[in-house]
Amino acid sequence: MNSVGEACTELKREYDQCFNRWFAETFLKGERAADPCGQLFRRYQLCVQKAIKEKDIPIEGLEFMGPSKGKTENS
Amino acid sequence: MASWLEPRAGFNKLLPPPPSPQLAWHHFPGKHVLTEDIVHREVTPDQKLLSRRLLTKTNRMPRWAERFFPANVAHSVYILEDSIVDPKNRTMTTFTWNINHARLMVVEERCVYQVNPENSNWTEVKREAWVSSSLFGVSRAVQEFGLARFKSNVTKSTKGFEYVLARMQGEAPSKTLVETAKEATEKAKETALAATEKAKDLASKAATKKKHYV
């Protein structure tokens, strides 16, 4: 799958590959080891966050797991 | 804000255990997803994985809505999906919502994937969705449109999930699985239908209140 920043797709692919291996072989087995993908992630983020700003995609300041905790029918 | 519709919920006991919760991330029907990015990721001290994904989807606005929002027609829909994977308890929770076109409609969905307590060979998926619109006058129609799409997406996402599972396990879904899925789809249809009725009821009740929010 492509990145929203055309220039970031290759960086994303490299990170995804690293993450998927770590996720399946380390994290899901409950092993605690240093994250081997940190550097790839930071490089990818520099690129994608810039693209998000350029495209004015409004992701800033949104609470994790959604804006609607304790949602009621007429909030 | 507009009125919230009753969340729809139901445990569908129709999925074999995923080899990893990661598979659940494939539950988006790929056809309409244009881009996919991770914009946040961390492992908490209690070993849960938190992720935020940004998805871009093609805009599938109904024809009648295009008349109200000609400027919005060309724009993609941006969707955020937050997730928590808990490998210790073998659960995954996702929360998904659109972050643009919000005045027209906001669809929020929460999914909880967990091991069936009675049979650990099954994964339960609990899906809930909320549809809201702040458009005065047409909001009821928009909400019903959103619910109808949610209804049809229940079937689609279930099929996608099943397909990925089958592929990972190197086999086609068994007959029993397909039959169970069919049964669950019927059930989902029934609850969705009930939701529409409930929605109508709520919408008319909320009609007077809505004015305050516009």
mmCIF file of C-alpha atoms in Angstrom:
data_model
loop_
_atom_site.group_PDB
_atom_site.id
_atom_site.type_symbol
_atom_site.label_atom_id
_atom_site.label_comp_id
_atom_site.label_asym_id
_atom_site.label_seq_id
_atom_site.Cartn_x
_atom_site.Cartn_y
_atom_site.Cartn_z
ATOM 1 C CA MET A 1 0.000 0.000 0.000
ATOM 2 C CA ASN A 2 1.277 3.480 -0.886
ATOM 3 C CA SER A 3 2.008 6.256 1.555
ATOM 4 C CA VAL A 4 -0.021 9.459 1.474
ATOM 5 C CA GLY A 5 3.284 11.188 0.668
ATOM 6 C CA GLU A 6 4.391 9.890 -2.692
ATOM 7 C CA ALA A 7 8.058 10.273 -1.698
ATOM 8 C CA CYS A 8 7.559 8.215 1.490
ATOM 9 C CA THR A 9 6.346 4.918 0.050
ATOM 10 C CA GLU A 10 9.789 3.315 -0.093
ATOM 11 C CA LEU A 11 10.631 4.421 3.472
ATOM 12 C CA LYS A 12 7.277 3.062 4.613
ATOM 13 C CA ARG A 13 7.882 -0.280 2.906
ATOM 14 C CA GLU A 14 11.249 -0.680 4.648
ATOM 15 C CA TYR A 15 9.714 0.170 8.018
ATOM 16 C CA ASP A 16 6.701 -2.132 7.505
ATOM 17 C CA GLN A 17 8.976 -5.032 6.692
ATOM 18 C CA CYS A 18 11.023 -4.479 9.856
ATOM 19 C CA PHE A 19 7.909 -4.000 11.991
ATOM 20 C CA ASN A 20 6.087 -7.069 10.699
ATOM 21 C CA ARG A 21 9.042 -9.283 11.528
ATOM 22 C CA TRP A 22 9.409 -7.790 15.023
ATOM 23 C CA PHE A 23 5.657 -8.010 15.618
ATOM 24 C CA ALA A 24 5.366 -11.689 14.734
ATOM 25 C CA GLU A 25 8.687 -12.968 16.035
ATOM 26 C CA THR A 26 9.197 -10.888 19.172
ATOM 27 C CA PHE A 27 6.219 -8.876 20.340
ATOM 28 C CA LEU A 28 3.476 -11.501 19.987
ATOM 29 C CA LYS A 29 5.644 -14.065 21.743
ATOM 30 C CA GLY A 30 5.811 -11.775 24.756
ATOM 31 C CA GLU A 31 9.536 -11.174 24.430
ATOM 32 C CA ARG A 32 10.884 -7.835 25.578
ATOM 33 C CA ALA A 33 13.670 -6.774 23.325
ATOM 34 C CA ALA A 34 14.797 -3.370 22.164
ATOM 35 C CA ASP A 35 12.809 -2.142 19.181
ATOM 36 C CA PRO A 36 15.008 -2.760 16.137
ATOM 37 C CA CYS A 37 12.905 -0.533 13.842
ATOM 38 C CA GLY A 38 13.264 2.814 15.619
ATOM 39 C CA GLN A 39 15.596 4.403 13.120
ATOM 40 C CA LEU A 40 13.548 3.309 10.106
ATOM 41 C CA PHE A 41 10.431 4.593 11.846
ATOM 42 C CA ARG A 42 11.935 8.029 12.501
ATOM 43 C CA ARG A 43 13.075 8.399 8.881
ATOM 44 C CA TYR A 44 9.638 7.378 7.628
ATOM 45 C CA GLN A 45 7.906 9.767 10.067
ATOM 46 C CA LEU A 46 9.995 12.754 8.996
ATOM 47 C CA CYS A 47 8.764 12.172 5.477
ATOM 48 C CA VAL A 48 5.120 11.336 6.161
ATOM 49 C CA GLN A 49 4.505 14.065 8.756
ATOM 50 C CA LYS A 50 5.779 16.627 6.258
ATOM 51 C CA ALA A 51 3.384 15.277 3.612
ATOM 52 C CA ILE A 52 0.480 15.425 6.091
ATOM 53 C CA LYS A 53 1.230 19.107 6.806
ATOM 54 C CA GLU A 54 1.498 19.932 3.114
ATOM 55 C CA LYS A 55 -1.849 18.300 2.400
ATOM 56 C CA ASP A 56 -3.530 19.925 5.412
ATOM 57 C CA ILE A 57 -4.752 16.605 6.767
ATOM 58 C CA PRO A 58 -6.255 17.442 10.178
ATOM 59 C CA ILE A 59 -4.711 14.812 12.443
ATOM 60 C CA GLU A 60 -3.370 17.174 15.127
ATOM 61 C CA GLY A 61 -4.702 17.079 18.681
ATOM 62 C CA LEU A 62 -7.016 14.089 18.310
ATOM 63 C CA GLU A 63 -7.379 11.955 21.386
ATOM 64 C CA PHE A 64 -6.203 8.343 21.141
ATOM 65 C CA MET A 65 -9.059 5.858 20.603
ATOM 66 C CA GLY A 66 -11.402 8.570 19.401
ATOM 67 C CA PRO A 67 -13.120 11.746 20.437
ATOM 68 C CA SER A 68 -16.207 10.061 21.813
ATOM 69 C CA LYS A 69 -15.453 8.367 25.097
ATOM 70 C CA GLY A 70 -18.530 8.289 27.275
ATOM 71 C CA LYS A 71 -20.635 9.036 24.251
ATOM 72 C CA THR A 72 -24.323 9.549 24.797
ATOM 73 C CA GLU A 73 -27.155 9.626 22.324
ATOM 74 C CA ASN A 74 -27.503 13.396 22.261
ATOM 75 C CA SER A 75 -24.057 14.656 23.081
ATOM 76 C CA MET B 1 -23.243 17.983 17.439
ATOM 77 C CA ALA B 2 -26.012 15.925 16.020
ATOM 78 C CA SER B 3 -27.858 13.133 17.676
ATOM 79 C CA TRP B 4 -26.083 9.855 18.085
ATOM 80 C CA LEU B 5 -27.692 6.740 16.852
ATOM 81 C CA GLU B 6 -27.858 3.622 18.930
ATOM 82 C CA PRO B 7 -24.613 1.707 18.576
ATOM 83 C CA ARG B 8 -25.019 -1.670 16.958
ATOM 84 C CA ALA B 9 -23.315 -4.556 18.586
ATOM 85 C CA GLY B 10 -23.144 -8.304 18.296
ATOM 86 C CA PHE B 11 -20.658 -11.081 18.787
ATOM 87 C CA ASN B 12 -20.194 -13.045 15.614
ATOM 88 C CA LYS B 13 -18.710 -16.395 16.498
ATOM 89 C CA LEU B 14 -17.547 -17.281 13.061
ATOM 90 C CA LEU B 15 -13.832 -16.799 12.793
ATOM 91 C CA PRO B 16 -11.031 -19.235 13.475
ATOM 92 C CA PRO B 17 -8.231 -17.851 15.645
ATOM 93 C CA PRO B 18 -6.050 -15.444 13.737
ATOM 94 C CA PRO B 19 -2.382 -16.471 13.652
ATOM 95 C CA SER B 20 -1.812 -12.928 14.854
ATOM 96 C CA PRO B 21 -4.043 -9.977 15.726
ATOM 97 C CA GLN B 22 -2.156 -8.109 13.029
ATOM 98 C CA LEU B 23 -4.414 -9.832 10.524
ATOM 99 C CA ALA B 24 -7.346 -7.861 11.748
ATOM 100 C CA TRP B 25 -5.694 -4.803 10.232
ATOM 101 C CA HIS B 26 -6.559 -6.199 6.866
ATOM 102 C CA HIS B 27 -10.254 -5.884 7.569
ATOM 103 C CA PHE B 28 -10.542 -2.794 5.408
ATOM 104 C CA PRO B 29 -11.755 -3.739 1.978
ATOM 105 C CA GLY B 30 -8.675 -2.865 -0.022
ATOM 106 C CA LYS B 31 -10.444 -1.665 -3.135
ATOM 107 C CA HIS B 32 -11.278 1.808 -1.858
ATOM 108 C CA VAL B 33 -8.166 2.386 0.234
ATOM 109 C CA LEU B 34 -5.689 4.541 -1.672
ATOM 110 C CA THR B 35 -2.982 5.081 0.918
ATOM 111 C CA GLU B 36 -2.098 3.719 4.336
ATOM 112 C CA ASP B 37 0.354 5.161 6.878
ATOM 113 C CA ILE B 38 1.361 4.626 10.461
ATOM 114 C CA VAL B 39 1.471 8.038 12.127
ATOM 115 C CA HIS B 40 2.044 6.948 15.719
ATOM 116 C CA ARG B 41 3.281 3.784 17.354
ATOM 117 C CA GLU B 42 4.417 2.875 20.841
ATOM 118 C CA VAL B 43 4.691 -0.047 23.213
ATOM 119 C CA THR B 44 3.316 0.773 26.664
ATOM 120 C CA PRO B 45 5.129 -0.294 29.876
ATOM 121 C CA ASP B 46 2.512 -3.064 30.273
ATOM 122 C CA GLN B 47 3.415 -4.405 26.814
ATOM 123 C CA LYS B 48 0.478 -3.235 24.748
ATOM 124 C CA LEU B 49 1.052 -2.000 21.241
ATOM 125 C CA LEU B 50 -0.654 1.268 20.388
ATOM 126 C CA SER B 51 -0.861 2.322 16.748
ATOM 127 C CA ARG B 52 -2.533 5.089 14.807
ATOM 128 C CA ARG B 53 -3.067 4.555 11.079
ATOM 129 C CA LEU B 54 -4.047 7.161 8.548
ATOM 130 C CA LEU B 55 -6.008 5.835 5.582
ATOM 131 C CA THR B 56 -7.107 7.646 2.470
ATOM 132 C CA LYS B 57 -10.183 6.283 0.780
ATOM 133 C CA THR B 58 -11.993 7.239 -2.364
ATOM 134 C CA ASN B 59 -15.048 9.296 -1.716
ATOM 135 C CA ARG B 60 -18.219 7.375 -2.352
ATOM 136 C CA MET B 61 -20.796 10.035 -1.707
ATOM 137 C CA PRO B 62 -24.374 9.349 -2.759
ATOM 138 C CA ARG B 63 -25.587 11.351 -5.747
ATOM 139 C CA TRP B 64 -28.106 13.383 -3.815
ATOM 140 C CA ALA B 65 -25.435 14.467 -1.341
ATOM 141 C CA GLU B 66 -23.184 15.780 -4.124
ATOM 142 C CA ARG B 67 -25.771 18.491 -4.752
ATOM 143 C CA PHE B 68 -25.230 19.806 -1.232
ATOM 144 C CA PHE B 69 -21.458 19.448 -1.252
ATOM 145 C CA PRO B 70 -20.116 20.051 -4.750
ATOM 146 C CA ALA B 71 -16.820 21.281 -3.276
ATOM 147 C CA ASN B 72 -16.359 18.081 -1.314
ATOM 148 C CA VAL B 73 -16.943 15.682 -4.152
ATOM 149 C CA ALA B 74 -13.390 15.611 -5.442
ATOM 150 C CA HIS B 75 -11.773 15.187 -2.039
ATOM 151 C CA SER B 76 -10.664 11.892 -0.611
ATOM 152 C CA VAL B 77 -11.878 10.777 2.773
ATOM 153 C CA TYR B 78 -9.250 10.711 5.509
ATOM 154 C CA ILE B 79 -9.739 8.042 8.115
ATOM 155 C CA LEU B 80 -7.904 7.449 11.372
ATOM 156 C CA GLU B 81 -7.716 4.032 12.932
ATOM 157 C CA ASP B 82 -6.380 3.703 16.466
ATOM 158 C CA SER B 83 -5.643 0.231 17.745
ATOM 159 C CA ILE B 84 -4.493 -1.507 20.886
ATOM 160 C CA VAL B 85 -3.013 -4.977 20.631
ATOM 161 C CA ASP B 86 -2.722 -6.840 23.914
ATOM 162 C CA PRO B 87 -0.745 -10.045 23.286
ATOM 163 C CA LYS B 88 -1.050 -11.213 26.895
ATOM 164 C CA ASN B 89 -4.855 -11.286 26.854
ATOM 165 C CA ARG B 90 -4.974 -11.963 23.099
ATOM 166 C CA THR B 91 -7.247 -9.060 22.317
ATOM 167 C CA MET B 92 -7.218 -6.268 19.827
ATOM 168 C CA THR B 93 -9.410 -3.168 19.897
ATOM 169 C CA THR B 94 -9.737 -0.723 17.035
ATOM 170 C CA PHE B 95 -11.454 2.640 16.839
ATOM 171 C CA THR B 96 -11.960 4.133 13.390
ATOM 172 C CA TRP B 97 -13.485 7.420 12.244
ATOM 173 C CA ASN B 98 -13.372 9.910 9.384
ATOM 174 C CA ILE B 99 -11.606 13.208 10.081
ATOM 175 C CA ASN B 100 -12.824 15.228 7.109
ATOM 176 C CA HIS B 101 -16.286 15.658 5.565
ATOM 177 C CA ALA B 102 -17.335 15.686 9.210
ATOM 178 C CA ARG B 103 -20.200 18.147 8.734
ATOM 179 C CA LEU B 104 -21.796 15.828 6.228
ATOM 180 C CA MET B 105 -21.309 12.673 8.236
ATOM 181 C CA VAL B 106 -19.106 11.102 10.879
ATOM 182 C CA VAL B 107 -19.000 7.338 11.045
ATOM 183 C CA GLU B 108 -17.231 5.883 14.041
ATOM 184 C CA GLU B 109 -16.602 2.211 14.475
ATOM 185 C CA ARG B 110 -15.234 0.203 17.358
ATOM 186 C CA CYS B 111 -14.150 -3.427 16.943
ATOM 187 C CA VAL B 112 -13.058 -5.758 19.687
ATOM 188 C CA TYR B 113 -11.355 -8.990 18.654
ATOM 189 C CA GLN B 114 -10.998 -11.596 21.372
ATOM 190 C CA VAL B 115 -10.766 -15.310 21.953
ATOM 191 C CA ASN B 116 -14.123 -16.953 22.505
ATOM 192 C CA PRO B 117 -14.141 -17.946 26.190
ATOM 193 C CA GLU B 118 -16.037 -21.165 25.449
ATOM 194 C CA ASN B 119 -13.919 -22.311 22.541
ATOM 195 C CA SER B 120 -10.432 -20.939 22.121
ATOM 196 C CA ASN B 121 -10.464 -22.042 18.483
ATOM 197 C CA TRP B 122 -12.746 -19.156 17.684
ATOM 198 C CA THR B 123 -12.240 -15.443 17.551
ATOM 199 C CA GLU B 124 -15.119 -13.189 18.412
ATOM 200 C CA VAL B 125 -15.528 -9.834 16.778
ATOM 201 C CA LYS B 126 -17.756 -7.248 18.358
ATOM 202 C CA ARG B 127 -18.492 -4.350 16.035
ATOM 203 C CA GLU B 128 -20.244 -1.160 17.025
ATOM 204 C CA ALA B 129 -20.830 1.901 14.910
ATOM 205 C CA TRP B 130 -22.126 5.399 15.424
ATOM 206 C CA VAL B 131 -23.333 7.570 12.603
ATOM 207 C CA SER B 132 -23.961 11.267 12.995
ATOM 208 C CA SER B 133 -24.599 14.272 10.833
ATOM 209 C CA SER B 134 -24.977 17.913 11.710
ATOM 210 C CA LEU B 135 -26.837 18.840 8.542
ATOM 211 C CA PHE B 136 -30.182 20.265 9.469
ATOM 212 C CA GLY B 137 -33.021 18.837 7.446
ATOM 213 C CA VAL B 138 -31.152 16.138 5.598
ATOM 214 C CA SER B 139 -29.333 14.673 8.585
ATOM 215 C CA ARG B 140 -31.863 11.903 9.004
ATOM 216 C CA ALA B 141 -31.364 10.763 5.423
ATOM 217 C CA VAL B 142 -27.594 10.971 5.837
ATOM 218 C CA GLN B 143 -27.688 8.886 8.989
ATOM 219 C CA GLU B 144 -29.808 6.242 7.323
ATOM 220 C CA PHE B 145 -27.427 6.178 4.382
ATOM 221 C CA GLY B 146 -24.527 5.709 6.788
ATOM 222 C CA LEU B 147 -26.252 2.875 8.593
ATOM 223 C CA ALA B 148 -27.105 1.143 5.355
ATOM 224 C CA ARG B 149 -23.466 1.288 4.318
ATOM 225 C CA PHE B 150 -22.404 -0.053 7.701
ATOM 226 C CA LYS B 151 -24.807 -2.944 7.172
ATOM 227 C CA SER B 152 -23.297 -3.876 3.839
ATOM 228 C CA ASN B 153 -19.754 -3.384 5.135
ATOM 229 C CA VAL B 154 -20.333 -5.913 7.909
ATOM 230 C CA THR B 155 -20.556 -8.613 5.284
ATOM 231 C CA LYS B 156 -17.645 -7.263 3.265
ATOM 232 C CA SER B 157 -15.212 -6.892 6.136
ATOM 233 C CA THR B 158 -16.077 -10.346 7.452
ATOM 234 C CA LYS B 159 -15.380 -11.860 4.061
ATOM 235 C CA GLY B 160 -12.068 -10.035 3.780
ATOM 236 C CA PHE B 161 -10.978 -11.208 7.197
ATOM 237 C CA GLU B 162 -11.917 -14.783 6.395
ATOM 238 C CA TYR B 163 -10.028 -14.663 3.135
ATOM 239 C CA VAL B 164 -6.846 -13.425 4.789
ATOM 240 C CA LEU B 165 -7.108 -16.085 7.467
ATOM 241 C CA ALA B 166 -7.584 -18.798 4.907
ATOM 242 C CA ARG B 167 -4.609 -17.589 2.935
ATOM 243 C CA MET B 168 -2.382 -17.467 6.000
ATOM 244 C CA GLN B 169 -3.375 -20.984 6.929
ATOM 245 C CA GLY B 170 -2.851 -22.149 3.372
ATOM 246 C CA GLU B 171 -6.347 -23.428 2.786
ATOM 247 C CA ALA B 172 -9.725 -22.349 1.549
ATOM 248 C CA PRO B 173 -12.368 -21.581 4.164
ATOM 249 C CA SER B 174 -14.160 -24.753 5.145
ATOM 250 C CA LYS B 175 -17.798 -25.270 4.276
ATOM 251 C CA THR B 176 -18.880 -25.059 7.885
ATOM 252 C CA LEU B 177 -17.182 -21.724 8.230
ATOM 253 C CA VAL B 178 -18.963 -20.299 5.224
ATOM 254 C CA GLU B 179 -22.294 -21.568 6.489
ATOM 255 C CA THR B 180 -21.698 -20.094 9.914
ATOM 256 C CA ALA B 181 -20.755 -16.843 8.288
ATOM 257 C CA LYS B 182 -23.979 -16.831 6.313
ATOM 258 C CA GLU B 183 -25.947 -17.377 9.465
ATOM 259 C CA ALA B 184 -24.133 -14.552 11.205
ATOM 260 C CA THR B 185 -24.728 -12.269 8.244
ATOM 261 C CA GLU B 186 -28.438 -12.907 8.533
ATOM 262 C CA LYS B 187 -28.275 -12.027 12.184
ATOM 263 C CA ALA B 188 -26.320 -8.887 11.400
ATOM 264 C CA LYS B 189 -28.978 -7.918 8.882
ATOM 265 C CA GLU B 190 -31.670 -8.310 11.486
ATOM 266 C CA THR B 191 -29.902 -6.163 14.046
ATOM 267 C CA ALA B 192 -29.077 -3.557 11.428
ATOM 268 C CA LEU B 193 -32.713 -3.447 10.416
ATOM 269 C CA ALA B 194 -33.704 -2.960 14.008
ATOM 270 C CA ALA B 195 -31.098 -0.202 14.167
ATOM 271 C CA THR B 196 -32.685 1.615 11.267
ATOM 272 C CA GLU B 197 -36.050 1.511 12.981
ATOM 273 C CA LYS B 198 -34.523 2.729 16.210
ATOM 274 C CA ALA B 199 -32.669 5.415 14.285
ATOM 275 C CA LYS B 200 -35.866 6.707 12.738
ATOM 276 C CA ASP B 201 -37.412 6.854 16.135
ATOM 277 C CA LEU B 202 -34.439 8.686 17.619
ATOM 278 C CA ALA B 203 -34.166 11.034 14.687
ATOM 279 C CA SER B 204 -37.732 12.224 15.070
ATOM 280 C CA LYS B 205 -37.288 12.550 18.819
ATOM 281 C CA ALA B 206 -34.109 14.540 18.327
ATOM 282 C CA ALA B 207 -35.580 16.744 15.612
ATOM 283 C CA THR B 208 -36.456 19.562 17.965
ATOM 284 C CA LYS B 209 -33.127 19.383 19.746
ATOM 285 C CA LYS B 210 -31.068 19.497 16.577
ATOM 286 C CA LYS B 211 -31.914 23.122 15.966
ATOM 287 C CA HIS B 212 -29.741 24.063 18.924
ATOM 288 C CA TYR B 213 -26.757 22.435 17.364
ATOM 289 C CA VAL B 214 -26.865 23.978 13.934
#
